[in-house]
Amino acid sequence: MMYKKDKNLLIIVAVFLVIFFIMPPHDKIAQVSYVFNNLKLLMCNYETEAYIFHRNNAVYLTRMDNPRLAVKEMNKAIETLPSSAESYVLNQMYDDRARLKMSYGDYKGALDDFLKIPTHRITDYLTIAMLLKEVNKLPLAVSYCNKIIELDIKAYAGYACIADVYASVGKYEAAVMIYDLLIDRSSNKAKYYADRGMYKEKLGDKEGAQKDYEKAKELSPFVDFKSSITYDAIHPKKLELKIRES
């Protein structure tokens, strides 16, 4: 004789399979999780737990390649966050929403959210600087690049950041000079030569660029000439958001 709980389990499995097969392609697990998360929302204490479910919806929608709808869910998460919540929870959601907006090119919206957060990591300064560059606030962008250097005088990210901002307005000679300084300090970094060569090439110095490319290969045969720390700062290859437990 089948127990009631066994019947319930069979119903849940059946619903799971139906959802799995009728959903469109993408991340099937995320799609099923999204449906069940919304069923949980119907049973939760909306006053205190709704923000968790809305935030998790945002995560599942991100995995389903729907960042715009994910932002709407993150908006709901922020709106339903209880006033008693710790400030770090709100700051984390601003950070998550900023990265969601950034993933589909809403640089102004992403910047607004990042600037709502009172403290930042060194990697965040680079991201904020690149967002400021995108919205044409160049002096402020440079000031954020300088914040990186203030925290670490040897930080490659800070110098690459300033060079990128100058290059964005065609000041390739200034960008080259910044890499001259880096190479004077540390002449064994292949990436420094690779980046300087790129700026020399844009400046029209093809011979100088070729010499830098050759030096980069000499120092590291596998140096990646296409990678860019400044580009990746606002164009992440993968958006990592974690599920939050109640």
Tab-separated table of C-alpha atoms in Angstrom:
chain	number	residue	atom	x	y	z
A	1	MET	CA	0.000	0.000	0.000
A	2	MET	CA	1.417	3.384	-1.054
A	3	TYR	CA	1.740	5.992	1.663
A	4	LYS	CA	0.434	9.516	1.142
A	5	LYS	CA	3.937	10.986	1.211
A	6	ASP	CA	4.990	8.561	-1.546
A	7	LYS	CA	2.098	9.791	-3.699
A	8	ASN	CA	3.120	13.390	-3.050
A	9	LEU	CA	6.669	12.542	-4.052
A	10	LEU	CA	5.445	11.001	-7.309
A	11	ILE	CA	3.393	14.132	-8.034
A	12	ILE	CA	6.420	16.362	-7.449
A	13	VAL	CA	8.587	14.179	-9.697
A	14	ALA	CA	5.906	14.208	-12.399
A	15	VAL	CA	5.636	18.005	-12.239
A	16	PHE	CA	9.418	18.252	-12.385
A	17	LEU	CA	9.588	16.082	-15.523
A	18	VAL	CA	6.788	17.984	-17.267
A	19	ILE	CA	8.511	21.307	-16.588
A	20	PHE	CA	11.861	19.888	-17.676
A	21	PHE	CA	10.599	18.768	-21.067
A	22	ILE	CA	8.283	21.666	-21.961
A	23	MET	CA	10.704	24.444	-21.019
A	24	PRO	CA	12.703	26.002	-23.871
A	25	PRO	CA	16.445	25.296	-24.179
A	26	HIS	CA	19.041	26.981	-21.900
A	27	ASP	CA	19.753	25.903	-18.336
A	28	LYS	CA	17.055	23.312	-17.571
A	29	ILE	CA	17.994	23.008	-13.907
A	30	ALA	CA	17.715	26.793	-13.478
A	31	GLN	CA	14.322	26.783	-15.211
A	32	VAL	CA	12.917	24.085	-12.961
A	33	SER	CA	14.451	25.717	-9.875
A	34	TYR	CA	12.861	29.028	-10.909
A	35	VAL	CA	9.397	27.424	-11.056
A	36	PHE	CA	9.768	25.711	-7.698
A	37	ASN	CA	11.206	28.856	-6.121
A	38	ASN	CA	8.044	30.698	-7.135
A	39	LEU	CA	5.932	27.944	-5.599
A	40	LYS	CA	7.889	28.424	-2.371
A	41	LEU	CA	7.181	32.151	-2.558
A	42	LEU	CA	3.467	31.408	-2.273
A	43	MET	CA	4.076	29.669	1.045
A	44	CYS	CA	6.611	32.015	2.623
A	45	ASN	CA	6.192	34.777	5.166
A	46	TYR	CA	6.126	37.610	2.625
A	47	GLU	CA	6.963	40.269	5.186
A	48	THR	CA	10.313	38.766	6.130
A	49	GLU	CA	11.338	36.258	3.437
A	50	ALA	CA	10.099	37.576	0.088
A	51	TYR	CA	13.372	39.349	-0.687
A	52	ILE	CA	15.234	36.024	-0.582
A	53	PHE	CA	12.924	34.432	-3.132
A	54	HIS	CA	13.013	37.447	-5.438
A	55	ARG	CA	16.799	37.502	-5.252
A	56	ASN	CA	16.998	33.767	-5.997
A	57	ASN	CA	14.631	34.297	-8.924
A	58	ALA	CA	17.145	36.835	-10.218
A	59	VAL	CA	19.918	34.248	-9.968
A	60	TYR	CA	17.907	31.611	-11.844
A	61	LEU	CA	16.923	34.111	-14.543
A	62	THR	CA	20.587	35.048	-14.948
A	63	ARG	CA	21.440	31.396	-15.514
A	64	MET	CA	18.625	31.322	-18.069
A	65	ASP	CA	20.277	34.231	-19.946
A	66	ASN	CA	17.560	36.721	-19.063
A	67	PRO	CA	19.420	39.517	-17.208
A	68	ARG	CA	16.769	42.187	-17.868
A	69	LEU	CA	14.069	40.191	-16.097
A	70	ALA	CA	16.630	39.277	-13.441
A	71	VAL	CA	17.096	42.998	-12.715
A	72	LYS	CA	13.332	43.356	-12.188
A	73	GLU	CA	13.448	40.528	-9.650
A	74	MET	CA	16.424	42.136	-7.931
A	75	ASN	CA	14.430	45.379	-7.772
A	76	LYS	CA	11.663	43.467	-5.973
A	77	ALA	CA	14.231	41.916	-3.639
A	78	ILE	CA	15.508	45.359	-2.658
A	79	GLU	CA	11.962	46.731	-2.296
A	80	THR	CA	10.899	43.869	-0.010
A	81	LEU	CA	14.061	43.804	2.108
A	82	PRO	CA	12.980	44.209	5.765
A	83	SER	CA	14.152	47.376	7.493
A	84	SER	CA	15.754	45.165	10.155
A	85	ALA	CA	18.139	43.582	7.630
A	86	GLU	CA	21.874	44.144	8.059
A	87	SER	CA	23.322	46.867	5.815
A	88	TYR	CA	25.721	44.406	4.155
A	89	VAL	CA	22.728	42.493	2.723
A	90	LEU	CA	21.467	45.606	0.940
A	91	ASN	CA	24.986	46.453	-0.247
A	92	GLN	CA	25.387	42.943	-1.665
A	93	MET	CA	22.129	43.286	-3.590
A	94	TYR	CA	23.239	46.647	-4.998
A	95	ASP	CA	26.448	44.925	-6.089
A	96	ASP	CA	24.544	42.031	-7.679
A	97	ARG	CA	22.126	44.364	-9.444
A	98	ALA	CA	25.004	46.498	-10.729
A	99	ARG	CA	26.642	43.437	-12.269
A	100	LEU	CA	23.349	42.340	-13.818
A	101	LYS	CA	22.852	45.770	-15.396
A	102	MET	CA	26.446	45.790	-16.572
A	103	SER	CA	25.972	42.410	-18.275
A	104	TYR	CA	23.541	43.897	-20.801
A	105	GLY	CA	25.229	47.272	-21.226
A	106	ASP	CA	23.324	49.489	-18.783
A	107	TYR	CA	26.534	51.169	-17.644
A	108	LYS	CA	24.862	54.206	-16.103
A	109	GLY	CA	22.499	52.046	-14.062
A	110	ALA	CA	25.359	49.794	-12.973
A	111	LEU	CA	27.441	52.798	-11.966
A	112	ASP	CA	24.579	54.260	-9.928
A	113	ASP	CA	24.275	51.001	-7.987
A	114	PHE	CA	28.020	50.631	-7.369
A	115	LEU	CA	28.160	54.189	-6.020
A	116	LYS	CA	25.397	53.371	-3.507
A	117	ILE	CA	27.836	51.010	-1.776
A	118	PRO	CA	29.930	52.823	0.865
A	119	THR	CA	33.084	50.667	0.665
A	120	HIS	CA	34.715	48.847	-2.232
A	121	ARG	CA	37.356	46.239	-2.979
A	122	ILE	CA	40.378	47.157	-5.099
A	123	THR	CA	38.908	45.261	-8.079
A	124	ASP	CA	35.702	47.296	-7.767
A	125	TYR	CA	37.648	50.525	-8.256
A	126	LEU	CA	38.729	49.308	-11.680
A	127	THR	CA	35.155	48.381	-12.592
A	128	ILE	CA	33.829	51.749	-11.426
A	129	ALA	CA	36.578	53.583	-13.334
A	130	MET	CA	35.694	51.763	-16.552
A	131	LEU	CA	31.983	52.494	-16.047
A	132	LEU	CA	32.814	56.178	-15.513
A	133	LYS	CA	34.785	56.098	-18.751
A	134	GLU	CA	31.771	54.625	-20.560
A	135	VAL	CA	29.532	57.470	-19.370
A	136	ASN	CA	32.211	60.018	-20.324
A	137	LYS	CA	33.200	61.112	-16.810
A	138	LEU	CA	36.902	60.844	-17.557
A	139	PRO	CA	38.505	62.930	-14.752
A	140	LEU	CA	36.480	60.991	-12.186
A	141	ALA	CA	37.451	57.740	-13.909
A	142	VAL	CA	41.144	58.629	-13.509
A	143	SER	CA	40.549	59.417	-9.830
A	144	TYR	CA	39.244	55.863	-9.329
A	145	CYS	CA	42.254	54.466	-11.193
A	146	ASN	CA	44.422	56.412	-8.757
A	147	LYS	CA	42.576	54.863	-5.807
A	148	ILE	CA	43.971	51.495	-6.932
A	149	ILE	CA	47.512	52.864	-6.982
A	150	GLU	CA	47.010	54.514	-3.589
A	151	LEU	CA	46.179	51.086	-2.176
A	152	ASP	CA	49.007	49.344	-4.028
A	153	ILE	CA	51.732	51.422	-5.695
A	154	LYS	CA	52.729	48.411	-7.845
A	155	ALA	CA	49.212	47.479	-8.962
A	156	TYR	CA	49.190	46.785	-12.712
A	157	ALA	CA	45.412	47.371	-12.743
A	158	GLY	CA	45.787	50.991	-11.672
A	159	TYR	CA	48.239	51.898	-14.439
A	160	ALA	CA	46.368	49.899	-17.081
A	161	CYS	CA	43.255	51.752	-15.959
A	162	ILE	CA	44.770	55.217	-16.462
A	163	ALA	CA	46.290	54.218	-19.813
A	164	ASP	CA	42.915	52.945	-21.000
A	165	VAL	CA	41.151	56.184	-20.048
A	166	TYR	CA	43.739	58.276	-21.926
A	167	ALA	CA	43.569	55.957	-24.932
A	168	SER	CA	39.779	56.274	-25.015
A	169	VAL	CA	40.194	59.914	-26.109
A	170	GLY	CA	43.044	59.179	-28.516
A	171	LYS	CA	45.911	60.059	-26.173
A	172	TYR	CA	47.947	56.967	-27.080
A	173	GLU	CA	51.269	58.676	-26.385
A	174	ALA	CA	50.243	59.205	-22.757
A	175	ALA	CA	49.221	55.542	-22.550
A	176	VAL	CA	52.635	54.495	-23.892
A	177	MET	CA	54.376	56.708	-21.313
A	178	ILE	CA	52.452	55.021	-18.505
A	179	TYR	CA	53.723	51.636	-19.686
A	180	ASP	CA	57.235	53.076	-19.987
A	181	LEU	CA	57.001	53.764	-16.259
A	182	LEU	CA	55.751	50.244	-15.518
A	183	ILE	CA	58.529	48.661	-17.576
A	184	ASP	CA	61.176	50.858	-15.925
A	185	ARG	CA	60.025	49.467	-12.586
A	186	SER	CA	59.677	45.866	-13.718
A	187	SER	CA	61.199	44.924	-17.057
A	188	ASN	CA	60.349	41.211	-16.980
A	189	LYS	CA	56.567	41.372	-17.365
A	190	ALA	CA	55.466	40.124	-20.776
A	191	LYS	CA	52.007	41.657	-20.493
A	192	TYR	CA	53.491	45.155	-20.049
A	193	TYR	CA	55.248	44.884	-23.396
A	194	ALA	CA	52.178	43.381	-25.057
A	195	ASP	CA	50.000	46.271	-23.871
A	196	ARG	CA	52.561	48.931	-24.735
A	197	GLY	CA	52.941	47.435	-28.182
A	198	MET	CA	49.195	47.728	-28.721
A	199	TYR	CA	49.243	51.430	-27.850
A	200	LYS	CA	52.340	52.044	-29.965
A	201	GLU	CA	50.559	50.419	-32.894
A	202	LYS	CA	47.565	52.721	-32.427
A	203	LEU	CA	49.966	55.645	-32.246
A	204	GLY	CA	51.376	54.638	-35.639
A	205	ASP	CA	54.709	53.357	-34.333
A	206	LYS	CA	54.596	49.952	-36.043
A	207	GLU	CA	58.313	49.291	-35.608
A	208	GLY	CA	58.174	50.025	-31.872
A	209	ALA	CA	55.049	47.907	-31.529
A	210	GLN	CA	56.707	44.943	-33.256
A	211	LYS	CA	59.729	45.162	-30.946
A	212	ASP	CA	57.435	45.144	-27.911
A	213	TYR	CA	55.481	42.162	-29.235
A	214	GLU	CA	58.709	40.253	-29.808
A	215	LYS	CA	59.956	41.108	-26.310
A	216	ALA	CA	56.642	39.936	-24.830
A	217	LYS	CA	56.959	36.583	-26.641
A	218	GLU	CA	60.569	36.270	-25.525
A	219	LEU	CA	59.555	36.720	-21.889
A	220	SER	CA	56.500	34.476	-22.184
A	221	PRO	CA	55.802	32.406	-25.321
A	222	PHE	CA	52.169	32.029	-24.255
A	223	VAL	CA	51.421	35.676	-23.470
A	224	ASP	CA	47.818	36.552	-24.333
A	225	PHE	CA	47.862	39.589	-26.611
A	226	LYS	CA	44.059	39.729	-26.782
A	227	SER	CA	43.236	39.783	-23.068
A	228	SER	CA	42.511	43.113	-21.410
A	229	ILE	CA	42.072	43.656	-17.699
A	230	THR	CA	40.194	46.910	-18.375
A	231	TYR	CA	37.806	45.364	-20.928
A	232	ASP	CA	37.089	42.367	-18.702
A	233	ALA	CA	36.285	44.683	-15.780
A	234	ILE	CA	32.903	45.544	-17.343
A	235	HIS	CA	32.558	42.595	-19.731
A	236	PRO	CA	32.772	39.553	-17.444
A	237	LYS	CA	32.929	36.225	-19.245
A	238	LYS	CA	30.564	34.700	-16.707
A	239	LEU	CA	28.257	36.275	-14.161
A	240	GLU	CA	28.532	34.439	-10.846
A	241	LEU	CA	25.610	34.990	-8.463
A	242	LYS	CA	24.920	32.596	-5.630
A	243	ILE	CA	21.632	31.260	-4.304
A	244	ARG	CA	20.764	32.639	-0.872
A	245	GLU	CA	19.301	30.288	1.710
A	246	SER	CA	16.430	31.438	3.933
